[in-house]
Tab-separated table of C-alpha atoms in Angstrom:
chain	number	residue	atom	x	y	z
A	1	MET	CA	-41.237	84.596	-52.214
A	2	HIS	CA	-38.882	87.111	-53.870
A	3	SER	CA	-36.031	85.481	-55.767
A	4	THR	CA	-32.720	86.406	-57.367
A	5	GLN	CA	-32.149	86.436	-61.120
A	6	ASN	CA	-30.051	83.260	-60.872
A	7	GLU	CA	-32.917	81.483	-59.144
A	8	ARG	CA	-35.320	82.655	-61.812
A	9	ILE	CA	-32.990	81.512	-64.595
A	10	ASN	CA	-32.667	78.091	-62.963
A	11	GLN	CA	-36.435	77.739	-63.051
A	12	ILE	CA	-36.272	77.852	-66.857
A	13	THR	CA	-35.105	74.454	-68.115
A	14	SER	CA	-35.342	72.508	-71.365
A	15	SER	CA	-38.640	71.070	-70.103
A	16	THR	CA	-40.187	74.517	-69.554
A	17	LEU	CA	-42.645	76.020	-72.032
A	18	ILE	CA	-42.355	79.805	-72.008
A	19	ILE	CA	-45.391	81.905	-72.891
A	20	GLY	CA	-45.149	85.623	-73.634
A	21	VAL	CA	-48.364	87.635	-73.416
A	22	ASP	CA	-48.833	91.184	-74.636
A	23	ILE	CA	-51.585	92.699	-72.496
A	24	ALA	CA	-54.284	95.034	-73.835
A	25	LYS	CA	-57.655	96.266	-72.612
A	26	PHE	CA	-59.843	93.968	-74.687
A	27	LYS	CA	-57.658	91.342	-76.416
A	28	HIS	CA	-54.298	89.835	-75.446
A	29	VAL	CA	-51.737	88.212	-77.754
A	30	ALA	CA	-49.610	85.202	-76.737
A	31	ARG	CA	-46.664	83.285	-78.234
A	32	ALA	CA	-44.960	80.089	-77.049
A	33	GLN	CA	-41.293	79.040	-77.147
A	34	ASP	CA	-38.706	76.934	-75.342
A	35	ASN	CA	-35.593	77.979	-73.437
A	36	ARG	CA	-33.598	78.275	-76.677
A	37	GLY	CA	-36.113	80.606	-78.329
A	38	VAL	CA	-37.629	77.995	-80.666
A	39	GLU	CA	-41.302	78.827	-81.199
A	40	PHE	CA	-44.200	76.362	-81.139
A	41	GLY	CA	-47.552	76.773	-82.828
A	42	LYS	CA	-49.093	79.994	-84.041
A	43	SER	CA	-49.644	83.040	-81.919
A	44	ILE	CA	-53.063	83.294	-80.312
A	45	MET	CA	-55.296	86.274	-79.618
A	46	PHE	CA	-57.751	85.880	-76.740
A	47	GLU	CA	-60.228	88.184	-75.055
A	48	ASN	CA	-59.967	89.607	-71.576
A	49	ASN	CA	-62.749	87.458	-70.105
A	50	ARG	CA	-63.177	83.967	-68.671
A	51	LYS	CA	-63.918	82.378	-72.028
A	52	GLY	CA	-60.783	83.930	-73.484
A	53	PHE	CA	-58.666	82.885	-70.499
A	54	GLU	CA	-59.860	79.293	-70.720
A	55	LEU	CA	-59.078	79.290	-74.458
A	56	PHE	CA	-55.579	80.579	-73.665
A	57	VAL	CA	-54.939	77.894	-71.016
A	58	SER	CA	-56.166	75.081	-73.275
A	59	TRP	CA	-53.957	76.459	-76.080
A	60	PHE	CA	-50.679	76.352	-74.165
A	61	ARG	CA	-51.543	73.076	-72.414
A	62	LYS	CA	-52.106	71.464	-75.798
A	63	ILE	CA	-48.687	72.657	-76.973
A	64	SER	CA	-47.106	71.474	-73.725
A	65	THR	CA	-48.598	67.995	-74.123
A	66	GLU	CA	-47.697	67.675	-77.808
A	67	GLN	CA	-44.092	68.843	-77.300
A	68	GLY	CA	-43.502	66.984	-74.027
A	69	PHE	CA	-42.953	69.955	-71.719
A	70	GLN	CA	-43.298	69.291	-68.007
A	71	ASP	CA	-44.055	72.813	-66.768
A	72	VAL	CA	-45.204	76.182	-68.082
A	73	ILE	CA	-44.398	79.766	-67.144
A	74	VAL	CA	-46.371	82.741	-68.450
A	75	GLY	CA	-44.722	86.139	-68.738
A	76	MET	CA	-46.678	89.333	-69.302
A	77	GLU	CA	-46.168	93.071	-69.428
A	78	PRO	CA	-48.120	94.761	-66.600
A	79	THR	CA	-50.036	97.226	-68.767
A	80	GLY	CA	-52.143	99.412	-66.482
A	81	HIS	CA	-54.466	97.242	-64.420
A	82	TYR	CA	-55.562	95.011	-67.298
A	83	TRP	CA	-53.093	92.254	-66.424
A	84	LEU	CA	-54.504	91.665	-62.952
A	85	ASN	CA	-57.477	89.567	-64.052
A	86	LEU	CA	-55.268	87.197	-66.045
A	87	ALA	CA	-52.761	86.969	-63.191
A	88	HIS	CA	-55.449	86.009	-60.675
A	89	PHE	CA	-56.903	83.482	-63.128
A	90	LEU	CA	-53.503	81.829	-63.649
A	91	LYS	CA	-52.978	81.765	-59.913
A	92	GLU	CA	-56.265	79.916	-59.483
A	93	LYS	CA	-55.133	77.415	-62.126
A	94	GLN	CA	-51.768	77.032	-60.333
A	95	VAL	CA	-49.842	78.183	-63.403
A	96	LYS	CA	-46.521	79.936	-62.790
A	97	TYR	CA	-46.422	83.512	-64.068
A	98	GLY	CA	-44.262	86.611	-63.926
A	99	VAL	CA	-44.196	90.185	-65.150
A	100	VAL	CA	-41.507	91.930	-67.176
A	101	ASN	CA	-40.533	95.567	-66.985
A	102	PRO	CA	-42.161	97.578	-69.832
A	103	LEU	CA	-38.915	99.541	-70.126
A	104	HIS	CA	-37.043	96.301	-70.824
A	105	VAL	CA	-39.537	95.397	-73.539
A	106	LYS	CA	-39.090	98.781	-75.169
A	107	LYS	CA	-35.282	98.638	-75.102
A	108	SER	CA	-34.870	95.032	-76.263
A	109	LYS	CA	-37.461	94.763	-79.038
A	110	GLU	CA	-34.873	95.568	-81.753
A	111	LEU	CA	-32.504	92.736	-80.843
A	112	ASP	CA	-34.124	90.161	-83.144
A	113	ASP	CA	-34.984	92.147	-86.285
A	114	ASN	CA	-32.993	95.389	-85.843
A	115	SER	CA	-36.210	97.319	-86.399
A	116	PRO	CA	-38.091	99.770	-84.149
A	117	THR	CA	-41.379	98.306	-85.357
A	118	LYS	CA	-43.882	97.739	-82.568
A	119	ASN	CA	-46.905	95.456	-82.653
A	120	ASP	CA	-48.617	93.061	-80.283
A	121	ILE	CA	-47.268	89.878	-81.887
A	122	LYS	CA	-43.676	91.127	-81.778
A	123	ASP	CA	-44.009	92.327	-78.185
A	124	ALA	CA	-45.285	88.907	-77.087
A	125	LYS	CA	-42.092	87.301	-78.389
A	126	VAL	CA	-39.895	89.943	-76.730
A	127	ILE	CA	-41.642	89.277	-73.426
A	128	ALA	CA	-41.046	85.529	-73.772
A	129	GLN	CA	-37.346	86.147	-74.456
A	130	LEU	CA	-37.024	88.299	-71.342
A	131	VAL	CA	-38.605	85.538	-69.270
A	132	LYS	CA	-36.133	83.040	-70.788
A	133	ASP	CA	-33.254	85.183	-69.534
A	134	GLY	CA	-34.724	85.448	-66.056
A	135	ARG	CA	-35.546	89.133	-66.524
A	136	TYR	CA	-38.923	88.972	-64.879
A	137	ALA	CA	-40.406	89.361	-61.431
A	138	VAL	CA	-43.021	87.322	-59.643
A	139	PRO	CA	-45.639	89.866	-58.557
A	140	SER	CA	-46.956	89.799	-55.037
A	141	LEU	CA	-50.736	89.705	-55.307
A	142	PRO	CA	-52.066	90.510	-51.830
A	143	GLN	CA	-54.377	87.962	-50.257
A	144	GLY	CA	-56.745	87.917	-47.320
A	145	VAL	CA	-56.301	90.775	-44.865
A	146	TYR	CA	-53.554	92.353	-46.985
A	147	ALA	CA	-55.838	92.535	-50.032
A	148	GLU	CA	-58.506	94.155	-47.856
A	149	LEU	CA	-55.927	96.565	-46.448
A	150	ARG	CA	-54.688	97.637	-49.891
A	151	GLU	CA	-58.242	98.252	-51.072
A	152	ALA	CA	-59.042	100.182	-47.884
A	153	MET	CA	-56.058	102.493	-48.332
A	154	LYS	CA	-56.944	103.056	-51.975
A	155	ILE	CA	-60.485	104.020	-50.977
A	156	ARG	CA	-59.092	106.279	-48.250
A	157	ASP	CA	-56.912	108.106	-50.780
A	158	HIS	CA	-59.909	108.621	-53.078
A	159	LEU	CA	-62.144	109.850	-50.265
A	160	THR	CA	-59.466	112.211	-48.955
A	161	THR	CA	-58.883	113.645	-52.424
A	162	ASP	CA	-62.605	114.154	-53.028
A	163	LEU	CA	-63.023	115.720	-49.577
A	164	CYS	CA	-60.272	118.237	-50.358
A	165	VAL	CA	-62.126	119.152	-53.551
A	166	VAL	CA	-65.345	119.780	-51.598
A	167	GLN	CA	-63.468	121.860	-49.003
A	168	ALA	CA	-61.976	124.014	-51.755
A	169	ARG	CA	-65.414	124.473	-53.330
A	170	VAL	CA	-66.901	125.645	-50.030
A	171	HIS	CA	-64.088	128.190	-49.747
A	172	ASN	CA	-64.868	129.261	-53.293
A	173	TRP	CA	-68.561	129.671	-52.401
A	174	LEU	CA	-67.742	131.790	-49.343
A	175	ASP	CA	-65.367	133.992	-51.337
A	176	ARG	CA	-68.148	134.716	-53.814
A	177	TYR	CA	-71.248	135.019	-51.649
A	178	PHE	CA	-70.094	135.780	-48.082
A	179	PRO	CA	-66.370	136.704	-47.981
A	180	GLU	CA	-66.762	138.276	-44.506
A	181	PHE	CA	-67.939	134.994	-42.953
A	182	LEU	CA	-64.396	133.887	-42.035
A	183	THR	CA	-63.763	137.121	-40.114
A	184	VAL	CA	-66.324	135.901	-37.563
A	185	PHE	CA	-65.682	132.148	-37.788
A	186	LYS	CA	-61.962	131.479	-38.195
A	187	ASP	CA	-62.625	127.981	-39.502
A	188	TRP	CA	-65.740	127.157	-41.501
A	189	GLU	CA	-65.312	123.445	-40.621
A	190	CYS	CA	-66.000	123.936	-36.903
A	191	LYS	CA	-69.405	122.768	-35.667
A	192	SER	CA	-70.838	126.236	-35.071
A	193	ALA	CA	-69.759	127.525	-38.510
A	194	ILE	CA	-71.244	124.530	-40.310
A	195	GLN	CA	-74.419	124.899	-38.275
A	196	MET	CA	-74.682	128.535	-39.362
A	197	LEU	CA	-74.015	127.661	-42.997
A	198	SER	CA	-76.711	124.987	-42.809
A	199	LEU	CA	-79.300	127.803	-42.708
A	200	TYR	CA	-78.426	128.275	-46.404
A	201	LEU	CA	-78.869	132.046	-46.169
A	202	LEU	CA	-77.056	134.781	-48.050
A	203	PRO	CA	-75.837	137.846	-46.097
A	204	HIS	CA	-78.761	140.069	-47.044
A	205	GLU	CA	-81.148	137.341	-45.849
A	206	LEU	CA	-79.223	136.569	-42.670
A	207	ILE	CA	-79.575	140.096	-41.234
A	208	LEU	CA	-83.370	139.688	-41.256
A	209	VAL	CA	-83.351	136.642	-38.950
A	210	PRO	CA	-84.005	137.457	-35.240
A	211	ASP	CA	-81.027	137.017	-32.876
A	212	GLU	CA	-82.932	134.536	-30.696
A	213	THR	CA	-83.651	132.328	-33.702
A	214	LEU	CA	-79.975	132.324	-34.744
A	215	LEU	CA	-78.816	131.587	-31.201
A	216	LYS	CA	-81.249	128.685	-30.832
A	217	HIS	CA	-80.122	127.241	-34.158
A	218	LEU	CA	-76.434	127.556	-33.309
A	219	ARG	CA	-76.773	125.918	-29.900
A	220	GLU	CA	-78.195	122.801	-31.516
A	221	ALA	CA	-74.609	122.054	-32.598
A	222	ALA	CA	-72.438	123.751	-29.960
A	223	LYS	CA	-73.376	124.657	-26.406
A	224	ARG	CA	-70.314	126.737	-25.511
A	225	GLY	CA	-68.573	129.721	-27.017
A	226	LEU	CA	-71.679	131.018	-28.730
A	227	GLY	CA	-73.840	133.924	-27.669
A	228	LEU	CA	-75.512	137.076	-28.773
A	229	GLY	CA	-72.113	138.726	-29.230
A	230	ARG	CA	-71.160	136.238	-31.974
A	231	ASN	CA	-74.548	136.730	-33.638
A	232	LYS	CA	-74.124	140.491	-33.526
A	233	SER	CA	-70.661	140.263	-35.101
A	234	LEU	CA	-71.985	137.983	-37.831
A	235	LYS	CA	-74.871	140.317	-38.627
A	236	GLU	CA	-72.523	143.305	-38.748
A	237	ALA	CA	-70.297	141.420	-41.188
A	238	ALA	CA	-73.362	140.459	-43.248
A	239	SER	CA	-74.632	144.056	-43.341
A	240	ARG	CA	-71.412	145.279	-44.958
A	241	SER	CA	-70.893	142.196	-47.135
A	242	VAL	CA	-69.835	142.623	-50.742
A	243	GLY	CA	-71.022	139.118	-51.600
A	244	ILE	CA	-72.780	138.476	-54.894
A	245	ARG	CA	-76.567	138.527	-54.769
A	246	ASP	CA	-77.375	137.438	-58.309
A	247	GLY	CA	-78.331	133.786	-58.726
A	248	SER	CA	-79.119	133.486	-55.014
A	249	GLU	CA	-81.535	130.559	-55.266
A	250	LEU	CA	-79.110	128.290	-57.068
A	251	ALA	CA	-76.258	129.574	-54.908
A	252	LYS	CA	-78.083	128.297	-51.826
A	253	MET	CA	-78.693	124.975	-53.577
A	254	GLU	CA	-74.981	124.750	-54.353
A	255	LEU	CA	-74.100	125.302	-50.689
A	256	LYS	CA	-76.612	122.687	-49.604
A	257	LEU	CA	-75.108	120.128	-51.978
A	258	LEU	CA	-71.551	120.944	-50.871
A	259	LEU	CA	-72.347	120.585	-47.171
A	260	ALA	CA	-74.172	117.304	-47.837
A	261	GLN	CA	-71.119	115.993	-49.705
A	262	TYR	CA	-68.810	117.196	-46.934
A	263	GLU	CA	-70.834	115.325	-44.301
A	264	TRP	CA	-71.059	112.189	-46.461
A	265	PHE	CA	-67.289	112.030	-47.022
A	266	HIS	CA	-66.604	112.481	-43.304
A	267	LYS	CA	-68.963	109.651	-42.385
A	268	ARG	CA	-67.392	107.320	-44.941
A	269	LEU	CA	-63.904	108.160	-43.647
A	270	GLU	CA	-64.995	107.422	-40.079
A	271	GLU	CA	-66.389	104.048	-41.187
A	272	LEU	CA	-63.153	103.301	-43.045
A	273	GLU	CA	-61.007	104.187	-40.040
A	274	THR	CA	-62.973	101.720	-37.934
A	275	LYS	CA	-62.442	99.066	-40.595
A	276	LEU	CA	-58.696	99.816	-40.722
A	277	ASP	CA	-58.431	99.282	-36.975
A	278	GLU	CA	-60.157	95.909	-37.333
A	279	LEU	CA	-57.843	94.837	-40.167
A	280	LEU	CA	-54.647	95.837	-38.364
A	281	LYS	CA	-55.653	93.805	-35.305
A	282	GLN	CA	-55.462	90.681	-37.493
A	283	ILE	CA	-51.795	91.266	-38.415
A	284	PRO	CA	-49.128	90.061	-35.945
A	285	HIS	CA	-46.788	92.535	-34.218
A	286	VAL	CA	-48.597	95.677	-35.417
A	287	GLN	CA	-48.981	96.895	-31.837
A	288	GLN	CA	-45.192	96.824	-31.403
A	289	VAL	CA	-44.887	99.078	-34.453
A	290	LEU	CA	-47.530	101.474	-33.150
A	291	ALA	CA	-45.513	101.768	-29.927
A	292	ILE	CA	-42.748	103.558	-31.871
A	293	LYS	CA	-42.963	107.278	-31.160
A	294	GLY	CA	-43.795	109.034	-34.450
A	295	ILE	CA	-45.458	106.031	-36.138
A	296	GLY	CA	-49.251	106.146	-36.442
A	297	ARG	CA	-51.970	103.831	-37.655
A	298	ASP	CA	-52.125	105.347	-41.135
A	299	THR	CA	-48.382	104.851	-41.592
A	300	ILE	CA	-48.321	101.153	-40.771
A	301	ALA	CA	-51.574	100.572	-42.684
A	302	GLY	CA	-50.122	102.252	-45.772
A	303	PHE	CA	-46.839	100.351	-45.414
A	304	LEU	CA	-48.523	96.947	-45.181
A	305	ALA	CA	-50.948	97.821	-47.985
A	306	GLU	CA	-47.994	98.367	-50.323
A	307	VAL	CA	-45.626	95.673	-49.022
A	308	SER	CA	-48.270	93.008	-48.243
A	309	ASP	CA	-47.199	89.993	-46.160
A	310	ILE	CA	-43.764	90.696	-44.695
A	311	GLY	CA	-43.085	86.955	-44.527
A	312	GLN	CA	-42.507	86.756	-48.280
A	313	TYR	CA	-39.331	88.851	-48.009
A	314	ARG	CA	-35.993	87.388	-47.007
A	315	HIS	CA	-34.154	90.670	-46.492
A	316	PRO	CA	-35.175	94.329	-45.954
A	317	LYS	CA	-33.151	95.274	-49.049
A	318	GLN	CA	-35.930	93.714	-51.111
A	319	ILE	CA	-38.401	96.210	-49.632
A	320	THR	CA	-35.905	99.031	-50.203
A	321	LYS	CA	-35.785	98.080	-53.879
A	322	LEU	CA	-39.577	97.761	-53.988
A	323	ALA	CA	-39.821	101.356	-52.747
A	324	GLY	CA	-37.245	102.586	-55.282
A	325	LEU	CA	-34.954	103.779	-52.480
A	326	ASN	CA	-31.941	101.719	-53.584
A	327	LEU	CA	-28.995	103.739	-54.864
A	328	LYS	CA	-27.759	104.077	-58.430
A	329	THR	CA	-24.300	105.295	-59.445
A	330	ASN	CA	-22.938	106.688	-62.695
A	331	SER	CA	-19.216	106.049	-62.923
A	332	SER	CA	-16.727	105.234	-65.644
A	333	GLY	CA	-12.972	104.940	-65.251
A	334	THR	CA	-11.820	107.731	-62.959
A	335	HIS	CA	-15.146	109.562	-63.228
A	336	ASN	CA	-17.543	109.119	-60.329
A	337	GLY	CA	-20.968	110.563	-61.000
A	338	GLN	CA	-23.581	111.617	-58.504
A	339	THR	CA	-25.299	108.888	-56.496
A	340	LYS	CA	-29.095	109.027	-56.459
A	341	ILE	CA	-32.006	106.765	-55.634
A	342	THR	CA	-33.461	104.779	-58.527
A	343	LYS	CA	-37.129	105.709	-57.941
A	344	ARG	CA	-37.989	102.376	-59.595
A	345	GLY	CA	-40.754	100.808	-57.582
A	346	ARG	CA	-43.955	101.635	-55.752
A	347	LYS	CA	-44.068	105.414	-55.553
A	348	ARG	CA	-46.832	105.355	-52.925
A	349	LEU	CA	-44.582	103.358	-50.613
A	350	ARG	CA	-41.664	105.714	-51.255
A	351	ALA	CA	-43.812	108.799	-50.605
A	352	LEU	CA	-45.281	107.295	-47.426
A	353	LEU	CA	-41.843	106.507	-45.973
A	354	PHE	CA	-40.592	110.002	-46.726
A	355	ARG	CA	-43.682	111.693	-45.241
A	356	VAL	CA	-43.441	109.769	-41.979
A	357	MET	CA	-39.745	110.591	-41.621
A	358	MET	CA	-40.499	114.238	-40.781
A	359	PRO	CA	-42.453	113.499	-37.560
A	360	LEU	CA	-40.054	110.666	-36.727
A	361	VAL	CA	-37.046	112.966	-36.787
A	362	ALA	CA	-38.991	115.516	-34.731
A	363	LYS	CA	-40.427	113.147	-32.094
A	364	ASN	CA	-38.196	110.073	-31.956
A	365	ALA	CA	-34.894	110.556	-30.114
A	366	ALA	CA	-33.104	107.732	-31.967
A	367	PHE	CA	-34.009	108.899	-35.456
A	368	ARG	CA	-33.310	112.520	-34.508
A	369	ALA	CA	-29.861	111.608	-33.193
A	370	LEU	CA	-29.068	109.575	-36.297
A	371	HIS	CA	-30.206	112.469	-38.508
A	372	GLU	CA	-27.940	114.869	-36.629
A	373	TYR	CA	-25.022	112.480	-36.987
A	374	TYR	CA	-25.520	112.018	-40.728
A	375	THR	CA	-25.699	115.760	-41.365
A	376	LYS	CA	-22.949	116.876	-38.947
A	377	ARG	CA	-20.355	114.097	-38.993
A	378	PRO	CA	-16.824	115.298	-39.832
A	379	ALA	CA	-16.284	112.841	-42.667
A	380	ASN	CA	-18.690	112.754	-45.606
A	381	PRO	CA	-21.621	114.643	-44.033
A	382	LEU	CA	-24.923	114.182	-45.821
A	383	LYS	CA	-27.317	116.857	-46.946
A	384	LYS	CA	-30.632	116.915	-45.118
A	385	MET	CA	-32.481	115.253	-48.001
A	386	GLN	CA	-29.838	112.536	-48.307
A	387	SER	CA	-30.040	111.917	-44.570
A	388	LEU	CA	-33.825	111.554	-44.715
A	389	ILE	CA	-33.481	109.006	-47.530
A	390	ALA	CA	-30.948	107.042	-45.460
A	391	LEU	CA	-33.337	107.150	-42.502
A	392	CYS	CA	-36.157	105.833	-44.700
A	393	ASN	CA	-34.022	102.771	-45.370
A	394	LYS	CA	-33.313	102.505	-41.642
A	395	LEU	CA	-37.050	102.590	-40.950
A	396	ILE	CA	-37.590	99.775	-43.448
A	397	ARG	CA	-35.072	97.635	-41.551
A	398	VAL	CA	-36.747	98.475	-38.235
A	399	LEU	CA	-40.229	97.608	-39.522
A	400	PHE	CA	-38.905	94.419	-41.115
A	401	GLY	CA	-37.384	93.251	-37.844
A	402	ILE	CA	-40.510	94.021	-35.821
A	403	LEU	CA	-43.111	92.632	-38.227
A	404	GLN	CA	-41.222	89.482	-39.193
A	405	LYS	CA	-39.491	88.598	-35.940
A	406	GLY	CA	-41.571	90.409	-33.334
A	407	HIS	CA	-38.689	92.471	-31.978
A	408	GLU	CA	-39.449	95.307	-29.569
A	409	PHE	CA	-38.237	98.741	-30.632
A	410	SER	CA	-36.008	100.653	-28.221
A	411	GLU	CA	-34.610	104.108	-28.941
A	412	GLU	CA	-31.674	103.484	-26.591
A	413	LYS	CA	-30.843	100.106	-28.103
A	414	MET	CA	-31.035	101.519	-31.634
A	415	MET	CA	-28.330	104.070	-30.785
A	416	GLN	CA	-26.226	101.532	-28.860
A	417	ASP	CA	-26.239	99.181	-31.830
A	418	ILE	CA	-24.407	101.866	-33.828
A	419	PRO	CA	-20.785	101.988	-32.564
A	420	ARG	CA	-20.219	105.587	-33.659
A	421	PHE	CA	-22.818	106.787	-31.146
A	422	VAL	CA	-20.521	105.740	-28.306
A	423	GLU	CA	-18.401	108.725	-29.283
A	424	LEU	CA	-21.460	111.003	-29.461
A	425	PRO	CA	-23.268	110.748	-26.092
A	426	GLN	CA	-24.676	114.246	-26.545
A	427	ALA	CA	-26.641	113.109	-29.635
A	428	ALA	CA	-28.832	110.839	-27.483
């Protein structure tokens, strides 16, 4: 459950042992103190493995017993992904833990010794002090279907990126060895084009193959739209090709490898899409979200992968802050600076919300009307980008209401709930 800073401060009492841990790839450093900053015992260095974790737990439990503390909280700096193993281990041991912002560690490390010196032992103490002041967050480690969903979306991103690389390499191969190919086949990814490429022939070899043989090979993949006319056009293009002939044997091997990779990535993506459908069926109220015009499966899957269980949030503003879409101002006295979004949070979530807003504004009458109002209202009209950011926050509130409370989305009701739309019937 997300909490306020006051609630976090109240969790730190005189009977709480505070542990600060500086995270590294191989060895972590920890220091212990109370809520006044008084340290106990010597700092400990432990390895990033089970033996090291058990040594760490026995170390702070011994201090807790000797000094009479009733509870323990461990604070750590989320360095890369190296902190995750320790966090999961502490969760299994039912030990409270939190993470501090690395930027806070960097800016507050000079408070004690007025020195910019940085080392692991010093950082561990700074982390503990930040926890004492309630300047930490309790990370949401996804569990069950949400953990599976986050991993699935991460795999999907990797597969999509690698597939784009293979597609670019095939284009590169065609530009070098058969640049005229795309004058006959407008898209090399269509079935007939891939079937032709699967012959692994260079232009000067292709013109020697009988038309009947080419036609028979092509119709193994596509029955319609292919005939002797297409074969004739392809051979004419091959006869005047300026493609490179040197290194032809290895060039054909390269094409074979690229097409094999292309097929492999597509099959894995199809398998993953099936798995995503199965995972989303296990989450309540997803079908209501999918009923919103402009929202697709990938959008809600990506949203839940980043946000995890919606039940752990008490207000949609917490998700807005998680996405880094909350506003920051720069004002002093009579000076009012420009208002911008903080961009502090999960950038994947922020990017996903912004990407989906384009089709939403285009296809969804309610979001389109709200966008028109924001950009054309007489008083304080927003720029298009500012309006899209405001609509991203609106979408967060809509998704929060549907996923947590099971509300049905209605374009008409959304506009009726906004009093200003009564004066703008044409916007609907």
